[in-house]
mmCIF file of C-alpha atoms in Angstrom:
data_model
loop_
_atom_site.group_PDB
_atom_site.id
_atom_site.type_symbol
_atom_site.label_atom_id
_atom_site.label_comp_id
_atom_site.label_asym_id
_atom_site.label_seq_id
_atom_site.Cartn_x
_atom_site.Cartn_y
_atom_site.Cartn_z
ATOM 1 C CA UNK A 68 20.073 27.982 -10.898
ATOM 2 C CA UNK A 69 17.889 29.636 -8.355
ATOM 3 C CA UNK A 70 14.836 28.458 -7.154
ATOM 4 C CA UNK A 71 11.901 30.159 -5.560
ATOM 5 C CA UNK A 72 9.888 28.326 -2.990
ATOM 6 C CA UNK A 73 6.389 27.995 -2.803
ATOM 7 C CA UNK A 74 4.960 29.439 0.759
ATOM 8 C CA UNK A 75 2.445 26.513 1.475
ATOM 9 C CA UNK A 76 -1.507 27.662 2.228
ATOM 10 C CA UNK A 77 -2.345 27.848 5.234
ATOM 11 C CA UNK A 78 -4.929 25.494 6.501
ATOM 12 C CA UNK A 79 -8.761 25.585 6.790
ATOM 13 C CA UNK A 80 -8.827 27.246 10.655
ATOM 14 C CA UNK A 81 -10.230 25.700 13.048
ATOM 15 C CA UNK A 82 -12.296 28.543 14.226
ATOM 16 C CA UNK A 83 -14.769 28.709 10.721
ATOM 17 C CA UNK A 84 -17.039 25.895 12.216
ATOM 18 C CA UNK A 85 -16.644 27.150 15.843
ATOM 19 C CA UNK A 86 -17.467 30.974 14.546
ATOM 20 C CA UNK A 87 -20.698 29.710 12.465
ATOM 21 C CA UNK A 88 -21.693 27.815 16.016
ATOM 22 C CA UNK A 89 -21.120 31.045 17.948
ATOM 23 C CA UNK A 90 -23.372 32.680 15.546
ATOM 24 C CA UNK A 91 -26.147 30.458 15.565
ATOM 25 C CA UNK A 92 -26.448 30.427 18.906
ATOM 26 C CA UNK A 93 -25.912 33.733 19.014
ATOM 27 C CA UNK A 94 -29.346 33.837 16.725
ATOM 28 C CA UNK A 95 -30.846 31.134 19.075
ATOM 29 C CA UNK A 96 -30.786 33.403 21.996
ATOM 30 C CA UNK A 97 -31.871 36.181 20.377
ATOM 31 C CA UNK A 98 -35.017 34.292 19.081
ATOM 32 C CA UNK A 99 -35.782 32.744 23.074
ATOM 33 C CA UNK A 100 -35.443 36.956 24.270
ATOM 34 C CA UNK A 101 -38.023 37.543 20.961
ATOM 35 C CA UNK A 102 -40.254 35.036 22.343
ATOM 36 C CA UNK A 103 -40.216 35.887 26.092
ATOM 37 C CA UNK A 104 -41.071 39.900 24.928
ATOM 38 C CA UNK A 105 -43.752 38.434 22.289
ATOM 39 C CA UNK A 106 -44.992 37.091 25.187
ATOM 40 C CA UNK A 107 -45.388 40.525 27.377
ATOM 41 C CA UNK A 108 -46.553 42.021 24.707
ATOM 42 C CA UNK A 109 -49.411 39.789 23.906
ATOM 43 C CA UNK A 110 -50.439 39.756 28.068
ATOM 44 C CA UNK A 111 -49.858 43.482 27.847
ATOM 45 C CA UNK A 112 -52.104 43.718 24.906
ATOM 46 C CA UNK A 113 -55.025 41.126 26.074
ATOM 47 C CA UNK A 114 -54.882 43.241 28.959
ATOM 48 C CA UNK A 115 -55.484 46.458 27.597
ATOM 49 C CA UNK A 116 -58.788 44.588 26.228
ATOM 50 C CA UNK A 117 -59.701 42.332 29.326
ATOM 51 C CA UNK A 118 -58.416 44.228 31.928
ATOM 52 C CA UNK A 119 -58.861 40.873 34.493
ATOM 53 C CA UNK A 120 -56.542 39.097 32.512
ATOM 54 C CA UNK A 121 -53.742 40.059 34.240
ATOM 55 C CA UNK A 122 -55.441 38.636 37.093
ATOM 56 C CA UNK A 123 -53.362 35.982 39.532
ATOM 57 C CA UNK A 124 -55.641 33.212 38.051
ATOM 58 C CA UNK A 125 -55.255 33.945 35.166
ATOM 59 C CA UNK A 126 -51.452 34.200 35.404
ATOM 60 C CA UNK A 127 -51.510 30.945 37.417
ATOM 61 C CA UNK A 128 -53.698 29.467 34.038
ATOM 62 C CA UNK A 129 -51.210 30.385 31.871
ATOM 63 C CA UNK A 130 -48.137 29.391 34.109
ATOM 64 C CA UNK A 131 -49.983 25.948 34.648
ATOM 65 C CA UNK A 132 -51.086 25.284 31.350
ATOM 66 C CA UNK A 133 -47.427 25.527 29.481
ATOM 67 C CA UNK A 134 -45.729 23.403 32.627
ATOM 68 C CA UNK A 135 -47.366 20.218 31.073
ATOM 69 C CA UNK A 136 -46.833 21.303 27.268
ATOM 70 C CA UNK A 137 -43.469 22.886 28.345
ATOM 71 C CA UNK A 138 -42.358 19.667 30.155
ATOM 72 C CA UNK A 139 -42.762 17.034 27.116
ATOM 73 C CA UNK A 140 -41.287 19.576 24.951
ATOM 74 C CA UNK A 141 -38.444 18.998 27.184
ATOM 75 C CA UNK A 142 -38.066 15.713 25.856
ATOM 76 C CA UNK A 143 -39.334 16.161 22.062
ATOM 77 C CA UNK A 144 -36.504 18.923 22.054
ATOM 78 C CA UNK A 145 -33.750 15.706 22.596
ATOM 79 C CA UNK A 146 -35.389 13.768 19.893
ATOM 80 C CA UNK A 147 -36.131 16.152 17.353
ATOM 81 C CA UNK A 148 -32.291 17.539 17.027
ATOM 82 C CA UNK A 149 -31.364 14.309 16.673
ATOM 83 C CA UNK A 150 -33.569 14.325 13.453
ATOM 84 C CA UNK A 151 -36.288 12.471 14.472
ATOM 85 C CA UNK A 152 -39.731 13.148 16.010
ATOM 86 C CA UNK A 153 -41.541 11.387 18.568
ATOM 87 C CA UNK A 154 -45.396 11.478 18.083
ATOM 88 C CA UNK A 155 -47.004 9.305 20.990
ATOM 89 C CA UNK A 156 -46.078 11.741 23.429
ATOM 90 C CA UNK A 157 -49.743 12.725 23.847
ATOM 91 C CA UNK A 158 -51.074 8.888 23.994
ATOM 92 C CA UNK A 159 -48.295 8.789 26.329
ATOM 93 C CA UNK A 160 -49.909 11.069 28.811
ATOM 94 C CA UNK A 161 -53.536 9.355 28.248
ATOM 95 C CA UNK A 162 -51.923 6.160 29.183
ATOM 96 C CA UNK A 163 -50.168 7.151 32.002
ATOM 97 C CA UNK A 164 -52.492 9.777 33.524
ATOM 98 C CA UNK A 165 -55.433 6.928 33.467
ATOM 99 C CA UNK A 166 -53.425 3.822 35.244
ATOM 100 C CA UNK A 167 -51.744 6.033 37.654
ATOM 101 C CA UNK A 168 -55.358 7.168 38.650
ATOM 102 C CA UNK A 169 -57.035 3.769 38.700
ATOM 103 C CA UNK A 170 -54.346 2.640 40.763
ATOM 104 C CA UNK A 171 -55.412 5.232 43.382
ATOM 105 C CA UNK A 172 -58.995 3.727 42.941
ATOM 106 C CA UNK A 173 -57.651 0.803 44.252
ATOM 107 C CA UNK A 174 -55.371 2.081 46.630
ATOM 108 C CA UNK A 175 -52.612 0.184 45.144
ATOM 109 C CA UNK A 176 -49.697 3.354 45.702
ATOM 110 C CA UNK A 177 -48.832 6.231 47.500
ATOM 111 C CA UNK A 178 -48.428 9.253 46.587
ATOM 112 C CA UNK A 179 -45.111 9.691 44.984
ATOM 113 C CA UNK A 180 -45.158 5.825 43.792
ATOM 114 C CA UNK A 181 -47.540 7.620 40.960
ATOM 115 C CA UNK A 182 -45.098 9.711 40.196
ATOM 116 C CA UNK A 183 -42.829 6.724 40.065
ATOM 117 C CA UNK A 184 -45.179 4.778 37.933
ATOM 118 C CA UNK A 185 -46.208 7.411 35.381
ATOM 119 C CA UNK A 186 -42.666 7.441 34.579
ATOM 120 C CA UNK A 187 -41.939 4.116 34.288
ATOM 121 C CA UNK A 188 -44.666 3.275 31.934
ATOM 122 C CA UNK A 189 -43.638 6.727 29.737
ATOM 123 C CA UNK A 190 -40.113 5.065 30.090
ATOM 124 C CA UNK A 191 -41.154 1.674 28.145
ATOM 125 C CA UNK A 192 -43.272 2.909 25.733
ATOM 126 C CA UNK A 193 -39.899 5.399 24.714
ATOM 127 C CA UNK A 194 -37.756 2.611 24.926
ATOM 128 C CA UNK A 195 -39.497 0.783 22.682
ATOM 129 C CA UNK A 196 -39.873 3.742 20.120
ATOM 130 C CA UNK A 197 -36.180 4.206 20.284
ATOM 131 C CA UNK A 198 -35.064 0.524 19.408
ATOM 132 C CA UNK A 199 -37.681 0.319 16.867
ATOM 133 C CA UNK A 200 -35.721 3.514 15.511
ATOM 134 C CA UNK A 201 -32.323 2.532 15.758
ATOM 135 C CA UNK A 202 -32.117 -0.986 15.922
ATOM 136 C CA UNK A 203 -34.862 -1.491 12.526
ATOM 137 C CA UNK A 204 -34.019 1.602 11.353
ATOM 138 C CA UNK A 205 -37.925 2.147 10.979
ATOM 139 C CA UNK A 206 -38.427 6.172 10.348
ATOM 140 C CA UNK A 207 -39.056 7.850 13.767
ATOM 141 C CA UNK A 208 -42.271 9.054 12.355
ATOM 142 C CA UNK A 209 -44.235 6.035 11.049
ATOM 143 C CA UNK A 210 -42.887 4.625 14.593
ATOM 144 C CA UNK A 211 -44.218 6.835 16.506
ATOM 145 C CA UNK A 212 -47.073 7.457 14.652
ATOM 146 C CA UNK A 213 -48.389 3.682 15.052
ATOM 147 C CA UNK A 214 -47.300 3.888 18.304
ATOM 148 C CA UNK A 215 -49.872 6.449 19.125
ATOM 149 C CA UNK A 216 -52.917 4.263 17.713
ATOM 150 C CA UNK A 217 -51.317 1.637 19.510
ATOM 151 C CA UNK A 218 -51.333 3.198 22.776
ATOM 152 C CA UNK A 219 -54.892 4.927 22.007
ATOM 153 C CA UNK A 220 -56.406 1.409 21.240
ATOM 154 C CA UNK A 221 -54.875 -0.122 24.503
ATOM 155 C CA UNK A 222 -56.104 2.817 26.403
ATOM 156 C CA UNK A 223 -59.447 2.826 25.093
ATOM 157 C CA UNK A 224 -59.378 -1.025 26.221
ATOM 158 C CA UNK A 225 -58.362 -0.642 29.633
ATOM 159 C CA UNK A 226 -60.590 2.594 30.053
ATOM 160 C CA UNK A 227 -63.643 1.151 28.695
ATOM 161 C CA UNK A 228 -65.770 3.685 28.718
ATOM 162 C CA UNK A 229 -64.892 4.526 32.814
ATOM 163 C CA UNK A 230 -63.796 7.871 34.030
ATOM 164 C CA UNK A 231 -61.229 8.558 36.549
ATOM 165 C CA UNK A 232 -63.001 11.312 39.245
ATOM 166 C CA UNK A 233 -61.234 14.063 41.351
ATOM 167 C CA UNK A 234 -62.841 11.751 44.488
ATOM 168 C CA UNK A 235 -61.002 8.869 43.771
ATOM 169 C CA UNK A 236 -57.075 11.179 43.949
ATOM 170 C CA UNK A 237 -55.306 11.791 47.164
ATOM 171 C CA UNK A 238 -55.804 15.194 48.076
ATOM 172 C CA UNK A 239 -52.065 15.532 48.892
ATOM 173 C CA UNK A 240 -51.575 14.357 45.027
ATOM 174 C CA UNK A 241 -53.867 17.047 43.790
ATOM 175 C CA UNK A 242 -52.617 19.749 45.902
ATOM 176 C CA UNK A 243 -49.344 19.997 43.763
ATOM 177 C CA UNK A 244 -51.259 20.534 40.555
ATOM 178 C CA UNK A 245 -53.256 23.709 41.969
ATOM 179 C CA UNK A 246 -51.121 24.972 45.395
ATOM 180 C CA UNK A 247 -48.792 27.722 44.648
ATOM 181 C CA UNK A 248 -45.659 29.582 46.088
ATOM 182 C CA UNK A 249 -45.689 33.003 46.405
ATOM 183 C CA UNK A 250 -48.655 32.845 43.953
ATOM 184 C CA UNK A 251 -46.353 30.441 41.183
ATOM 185 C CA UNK A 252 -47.743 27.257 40.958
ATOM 186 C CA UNK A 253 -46.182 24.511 42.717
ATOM 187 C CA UNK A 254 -47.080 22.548 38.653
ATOM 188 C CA UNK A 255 -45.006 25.130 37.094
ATOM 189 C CA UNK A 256 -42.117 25.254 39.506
ATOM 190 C CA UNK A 257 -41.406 21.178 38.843
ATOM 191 C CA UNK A 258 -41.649 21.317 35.510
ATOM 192 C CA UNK A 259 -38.968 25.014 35.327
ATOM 193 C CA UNK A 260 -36.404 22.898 37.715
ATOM 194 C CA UNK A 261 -36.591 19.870 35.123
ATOM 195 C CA UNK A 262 -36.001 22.454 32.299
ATOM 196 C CA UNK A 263 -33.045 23.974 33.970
ATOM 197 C CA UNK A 264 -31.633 20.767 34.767
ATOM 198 C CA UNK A 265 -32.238 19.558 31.159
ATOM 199 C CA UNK A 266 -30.745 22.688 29.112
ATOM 200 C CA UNK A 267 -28.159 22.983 31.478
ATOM 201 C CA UNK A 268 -26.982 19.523 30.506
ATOM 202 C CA UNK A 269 -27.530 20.036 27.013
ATOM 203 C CA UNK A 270 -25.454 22.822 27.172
ATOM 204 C CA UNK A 271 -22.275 21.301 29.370
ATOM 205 C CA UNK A 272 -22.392 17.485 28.937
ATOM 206 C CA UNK A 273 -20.699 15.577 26.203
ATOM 207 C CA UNK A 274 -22.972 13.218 25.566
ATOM 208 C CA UNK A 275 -26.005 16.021 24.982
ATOM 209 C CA UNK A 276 -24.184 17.847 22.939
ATOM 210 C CA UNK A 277 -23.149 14.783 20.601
ATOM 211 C CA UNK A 278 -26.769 14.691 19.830
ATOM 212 C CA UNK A 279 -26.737 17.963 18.234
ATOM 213 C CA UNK A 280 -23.800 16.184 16.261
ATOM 214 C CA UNK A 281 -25.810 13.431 15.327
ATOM 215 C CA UNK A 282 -28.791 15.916 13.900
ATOM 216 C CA UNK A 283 -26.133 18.167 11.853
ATOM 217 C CA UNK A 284 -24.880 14.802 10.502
ATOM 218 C CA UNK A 285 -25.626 11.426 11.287
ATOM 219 C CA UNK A 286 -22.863 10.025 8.976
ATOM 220 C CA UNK A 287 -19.982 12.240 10.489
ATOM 221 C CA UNK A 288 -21.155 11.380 13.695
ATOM 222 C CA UNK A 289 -20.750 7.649 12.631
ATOM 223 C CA UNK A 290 -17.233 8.737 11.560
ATOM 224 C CA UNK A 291 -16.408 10.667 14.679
ATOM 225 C CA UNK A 292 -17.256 7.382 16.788
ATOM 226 C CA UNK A 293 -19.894 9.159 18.658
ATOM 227 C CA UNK A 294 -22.669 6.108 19.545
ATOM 228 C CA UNK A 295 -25.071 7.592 17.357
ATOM 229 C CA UNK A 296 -28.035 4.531 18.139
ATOM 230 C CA UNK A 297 -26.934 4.828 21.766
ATOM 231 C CA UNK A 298 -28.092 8.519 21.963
ATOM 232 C CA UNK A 299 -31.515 8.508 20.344
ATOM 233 C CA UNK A 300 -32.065 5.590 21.999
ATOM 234 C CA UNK A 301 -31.756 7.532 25.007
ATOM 235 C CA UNK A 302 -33.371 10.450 23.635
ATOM 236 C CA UNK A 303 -36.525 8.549 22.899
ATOM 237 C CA UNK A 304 -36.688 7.076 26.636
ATOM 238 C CA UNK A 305 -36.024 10.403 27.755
ATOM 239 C CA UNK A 306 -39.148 11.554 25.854
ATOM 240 C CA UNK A 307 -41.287 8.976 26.882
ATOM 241 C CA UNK A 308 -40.569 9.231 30.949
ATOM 242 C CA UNK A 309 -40.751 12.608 30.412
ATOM 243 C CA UNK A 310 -44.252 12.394 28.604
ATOM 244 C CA UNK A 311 -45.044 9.800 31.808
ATOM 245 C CA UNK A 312 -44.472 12.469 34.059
ATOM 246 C CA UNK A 313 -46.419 14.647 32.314
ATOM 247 C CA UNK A 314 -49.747 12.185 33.022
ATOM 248 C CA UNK A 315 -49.214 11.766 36.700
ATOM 249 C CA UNK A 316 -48.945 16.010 36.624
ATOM 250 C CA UNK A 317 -52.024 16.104 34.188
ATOM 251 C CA UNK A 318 -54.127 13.961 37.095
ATOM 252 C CA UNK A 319 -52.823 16.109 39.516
ATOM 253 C CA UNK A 320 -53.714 19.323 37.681
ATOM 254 C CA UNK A 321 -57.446 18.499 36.424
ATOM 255 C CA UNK A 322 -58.110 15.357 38.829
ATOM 256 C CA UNK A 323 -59.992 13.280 35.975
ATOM 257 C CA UNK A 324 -59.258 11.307 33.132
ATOM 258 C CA UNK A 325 -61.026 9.535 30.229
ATOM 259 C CA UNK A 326 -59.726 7.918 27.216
ATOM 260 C CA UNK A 327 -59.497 11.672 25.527
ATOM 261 C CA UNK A 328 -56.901 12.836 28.040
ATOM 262 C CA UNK A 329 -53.724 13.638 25.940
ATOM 263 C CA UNK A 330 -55.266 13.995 22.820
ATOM 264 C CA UNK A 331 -53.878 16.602 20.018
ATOM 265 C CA UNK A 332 -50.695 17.056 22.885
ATOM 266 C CA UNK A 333 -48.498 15.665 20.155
ATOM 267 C CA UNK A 334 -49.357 18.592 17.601
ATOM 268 C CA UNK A 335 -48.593 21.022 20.209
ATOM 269 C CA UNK A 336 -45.649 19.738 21.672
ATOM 270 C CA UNK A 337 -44.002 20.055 18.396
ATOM 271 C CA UNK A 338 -45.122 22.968 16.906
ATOM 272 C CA UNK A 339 -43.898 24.494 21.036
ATOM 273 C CA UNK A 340 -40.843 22.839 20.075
ATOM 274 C CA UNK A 341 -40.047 24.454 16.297
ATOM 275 C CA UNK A 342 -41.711 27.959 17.137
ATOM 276 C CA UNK A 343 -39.032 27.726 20.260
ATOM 277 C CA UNK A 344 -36.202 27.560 17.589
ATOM 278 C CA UNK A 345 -35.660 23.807 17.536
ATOM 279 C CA UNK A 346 -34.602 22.839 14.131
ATOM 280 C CA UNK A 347 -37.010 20.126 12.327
ATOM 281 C CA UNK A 348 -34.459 19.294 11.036
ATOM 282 C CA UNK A 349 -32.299 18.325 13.602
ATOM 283 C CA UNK A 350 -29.107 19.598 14.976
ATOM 284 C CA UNK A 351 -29.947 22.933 16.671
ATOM 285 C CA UNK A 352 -32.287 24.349 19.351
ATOM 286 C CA UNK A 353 -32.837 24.517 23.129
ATOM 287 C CA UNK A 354 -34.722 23.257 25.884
ATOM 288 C CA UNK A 355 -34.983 26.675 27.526
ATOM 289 C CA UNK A 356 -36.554 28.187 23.645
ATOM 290 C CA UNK A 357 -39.262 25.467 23.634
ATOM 291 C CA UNK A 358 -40.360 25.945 26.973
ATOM 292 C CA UNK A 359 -40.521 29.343 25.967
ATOM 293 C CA UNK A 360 -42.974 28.303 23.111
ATOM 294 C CA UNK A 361 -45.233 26.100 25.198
ATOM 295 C CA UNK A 362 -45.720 29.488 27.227
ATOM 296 C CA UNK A 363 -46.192 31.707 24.353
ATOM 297 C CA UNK A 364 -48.795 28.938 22.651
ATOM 298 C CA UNK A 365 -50.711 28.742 26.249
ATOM 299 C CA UNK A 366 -50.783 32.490 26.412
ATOM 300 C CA UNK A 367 -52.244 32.973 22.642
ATOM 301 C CA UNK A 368 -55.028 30.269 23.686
ATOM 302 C CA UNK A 369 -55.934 31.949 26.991
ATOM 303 C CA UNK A 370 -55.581 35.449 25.642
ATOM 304 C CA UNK A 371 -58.165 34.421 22.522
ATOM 305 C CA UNK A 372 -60.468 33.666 24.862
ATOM 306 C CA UNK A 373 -59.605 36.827 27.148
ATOM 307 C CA UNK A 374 -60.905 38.297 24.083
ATOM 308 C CA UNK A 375 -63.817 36.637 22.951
ATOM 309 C CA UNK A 376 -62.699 35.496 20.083
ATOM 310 C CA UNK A 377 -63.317 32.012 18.498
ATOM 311 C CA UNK A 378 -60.693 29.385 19.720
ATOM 312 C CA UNK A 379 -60.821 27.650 16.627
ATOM 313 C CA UNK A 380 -57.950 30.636 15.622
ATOM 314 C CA UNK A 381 -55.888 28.847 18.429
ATOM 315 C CA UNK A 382 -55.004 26.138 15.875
ATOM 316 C CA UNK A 383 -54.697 28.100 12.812
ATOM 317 C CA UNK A 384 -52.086 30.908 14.745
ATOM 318 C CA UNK A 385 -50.352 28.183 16.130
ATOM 319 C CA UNK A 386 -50.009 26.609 12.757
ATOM 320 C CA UNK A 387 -48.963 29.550 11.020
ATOM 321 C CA UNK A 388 -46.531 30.252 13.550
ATOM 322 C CA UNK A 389 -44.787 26.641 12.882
ATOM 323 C CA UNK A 390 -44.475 27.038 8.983
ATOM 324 C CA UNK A 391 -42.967 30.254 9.912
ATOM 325 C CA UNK A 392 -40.318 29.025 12.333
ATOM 326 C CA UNK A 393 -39.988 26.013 9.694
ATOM 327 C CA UNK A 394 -39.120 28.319 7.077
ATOM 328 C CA UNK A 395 -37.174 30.738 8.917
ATOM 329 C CA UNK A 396 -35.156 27.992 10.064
ATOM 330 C CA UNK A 397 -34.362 26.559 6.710
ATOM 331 C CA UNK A 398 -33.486 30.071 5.467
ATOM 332 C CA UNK A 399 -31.201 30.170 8.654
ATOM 333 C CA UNK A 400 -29.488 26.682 7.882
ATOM 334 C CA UNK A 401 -28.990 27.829 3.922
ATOM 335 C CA UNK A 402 -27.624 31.088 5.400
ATOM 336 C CA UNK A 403 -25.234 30.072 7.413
ATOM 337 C CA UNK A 404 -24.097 26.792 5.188
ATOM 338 C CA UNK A 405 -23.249 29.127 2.562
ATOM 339 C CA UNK A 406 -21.070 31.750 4.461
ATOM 340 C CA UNK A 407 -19.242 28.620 6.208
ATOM 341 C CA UNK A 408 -18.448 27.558 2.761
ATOM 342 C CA UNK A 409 -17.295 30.641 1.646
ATOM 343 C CA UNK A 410 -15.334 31.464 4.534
ATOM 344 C CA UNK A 411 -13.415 27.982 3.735
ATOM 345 C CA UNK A 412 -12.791 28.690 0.437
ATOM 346 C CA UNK A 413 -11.423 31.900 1.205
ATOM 347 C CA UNK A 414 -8.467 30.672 3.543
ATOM 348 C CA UNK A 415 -7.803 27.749 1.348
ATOM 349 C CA UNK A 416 -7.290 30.256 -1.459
ATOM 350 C CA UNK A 417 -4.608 32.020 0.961
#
């Protein structure tokens, strides 16, 4: 009696998942050299209209204004792939831009102590969104979200109708919100240090890249052992000092503050963040692309008015450009979730 054996299938390699990663990011960097040309173009284009655009104000304008937007998308990217959102960002930046500044009313701190402070009160008010998050398991969103009419209320209490003036800052504080280097603003030279720092973390550190991980899959995560509440929870505090920060620069950039500062900052962090190839839905996306999409949002802005047209189209490109990038990136996920599968059922039929 003979018998034939069986020659067992060969396992699911290792290499599918790795290969689909390798793609995306593959896509990822592709989309952040898209962006950084679709910005060129549009200065070469505003230019060929407004031929003082290309001015060094008006380059220093644009460099300046997406440091502030580009630095809390810094930390909106860390909470948003972990599949959540943080919305009192702007609030955030009210909050802290107005003490820091009454404290220099009162002559209460130096100079870098309102650095120091403006991140420490951004620090709390993330720390508090993240164990809200984690520890209540309240959606991100409606936590947030009240946490922004919180903040606005307790602004609007402590402001009172009083205005911080450019009379009342240090003129050392100011000076790093309009000196520049070699014509780069000293503003946007902080906040590109903090962004290399940040994505090259994300990009080498275990315990950034476990919170792309947790945004591809919360419950494997779980499984894996990876400290899934640990990491937002850090994300969020991130966020919030990094939103802090982001007051004590707004003070130094524009020297006043009312209980306005910081509004509508949430809207276009995020939509910076998603046109910059951040997934809403968690689990992919850079630092370096959303910084990339504060600039390219600050340009559009500057470059409508460059060209005398209304700014009310400010809001309505910037909002077609984030249902675009939200439905380009869903395509992408279904995309490459379908060829992963396929690829696995094709070596487990081997």
């Amino acid at each position: 009696m003979t018998t034939t054996e069986t020659a067992p299938k060969a396992p699911v390699p290792a290499l599918t998942q790795a290969t689909a990663a390798g793609r995306l990011d593959a896509l990822l960097r592709a989309r952040e050299i898209g962006l950084a040309l679709a910005i060129v173009v549009l200065i070469a284009l505003t230019t060929a209209k407004n031929t003082h655009f290309l001015s060094a104000d008006s380059i220093q304008q644009i460099l300046n204004g997406g440091a502030l937007i580009g630095l809390m998308a810094v930390g909106e990217t860390l909470v948003i792939v972990t599949r959540n959102v943080d919305l009192s960002i702007g609030s955030t930046l009210g909050l802290s831009a107005y003490i820091v500044g009454d404290l220099f009313v009162h002559d209460a701190i130096d100079i870098w102590m309102g650095f120091v402070v403006g991140i420490a009160i951004g620090a709390v008010i993330g720390l508090i969104n993240g164990l809200i998050t984690v520890v209540f398991r309240v959606p991100s969103l409606v936590v947030t979200l009240a946490m922004l009419y919180a903040i606005r209320g307790i602004d609007g209490v402590i402001v009172d109708g009083k205005q911080i003036n450019a009379s009342s800052i240090p003129g050392g504080y100011t000076a790093i919100g309009y000196q520049t280097v070699l014509g780069v603003p000293w503003l946007f030279i902080v906040v590109a240090i903090i962004v290399a720092i940040a994505g090259y973390a994300m990009r080498t550190f275990r315990s950034s890249r476990e919170l792309y991980a947790i945004g591809s899959s919360p419950q494997a995560a779980t499984l894996a052992g990876i400290p899934a509440a640990r990491r937002v929870l850090v994300a969020f505090l991130i966020s919030g000092a990094l939103a802090g920060l982001a007051g004590a620069l707004f003070l130094a950039e524009y020297a006043q503050v009312n209980n306005n500062s910081g509004t509508g900052y949430e809207l276009t962090v995020v939509s910076a963040v998603v046109v910059g190839g951040v997934a809403i839905f968690g689990g992919s996306g850079t630092v370096f692309g959303a910084a990339l999409g504060a600039l390219l949002l600050n340009t559009i802005n500057l470059a409508l008015v460059a060209a005398r047209i209304s700014a009310s189209w400010n809001q309505a490109i910037a909002g077609a450009l984030l249902l675009a990038a939200i439905a380009f990136d869903r395509w992408l996920s279904q995309r490459v979730t379908r060829k992963l599968r396929k690829t696995e059922g094709a070596h487990r039929d081997i």
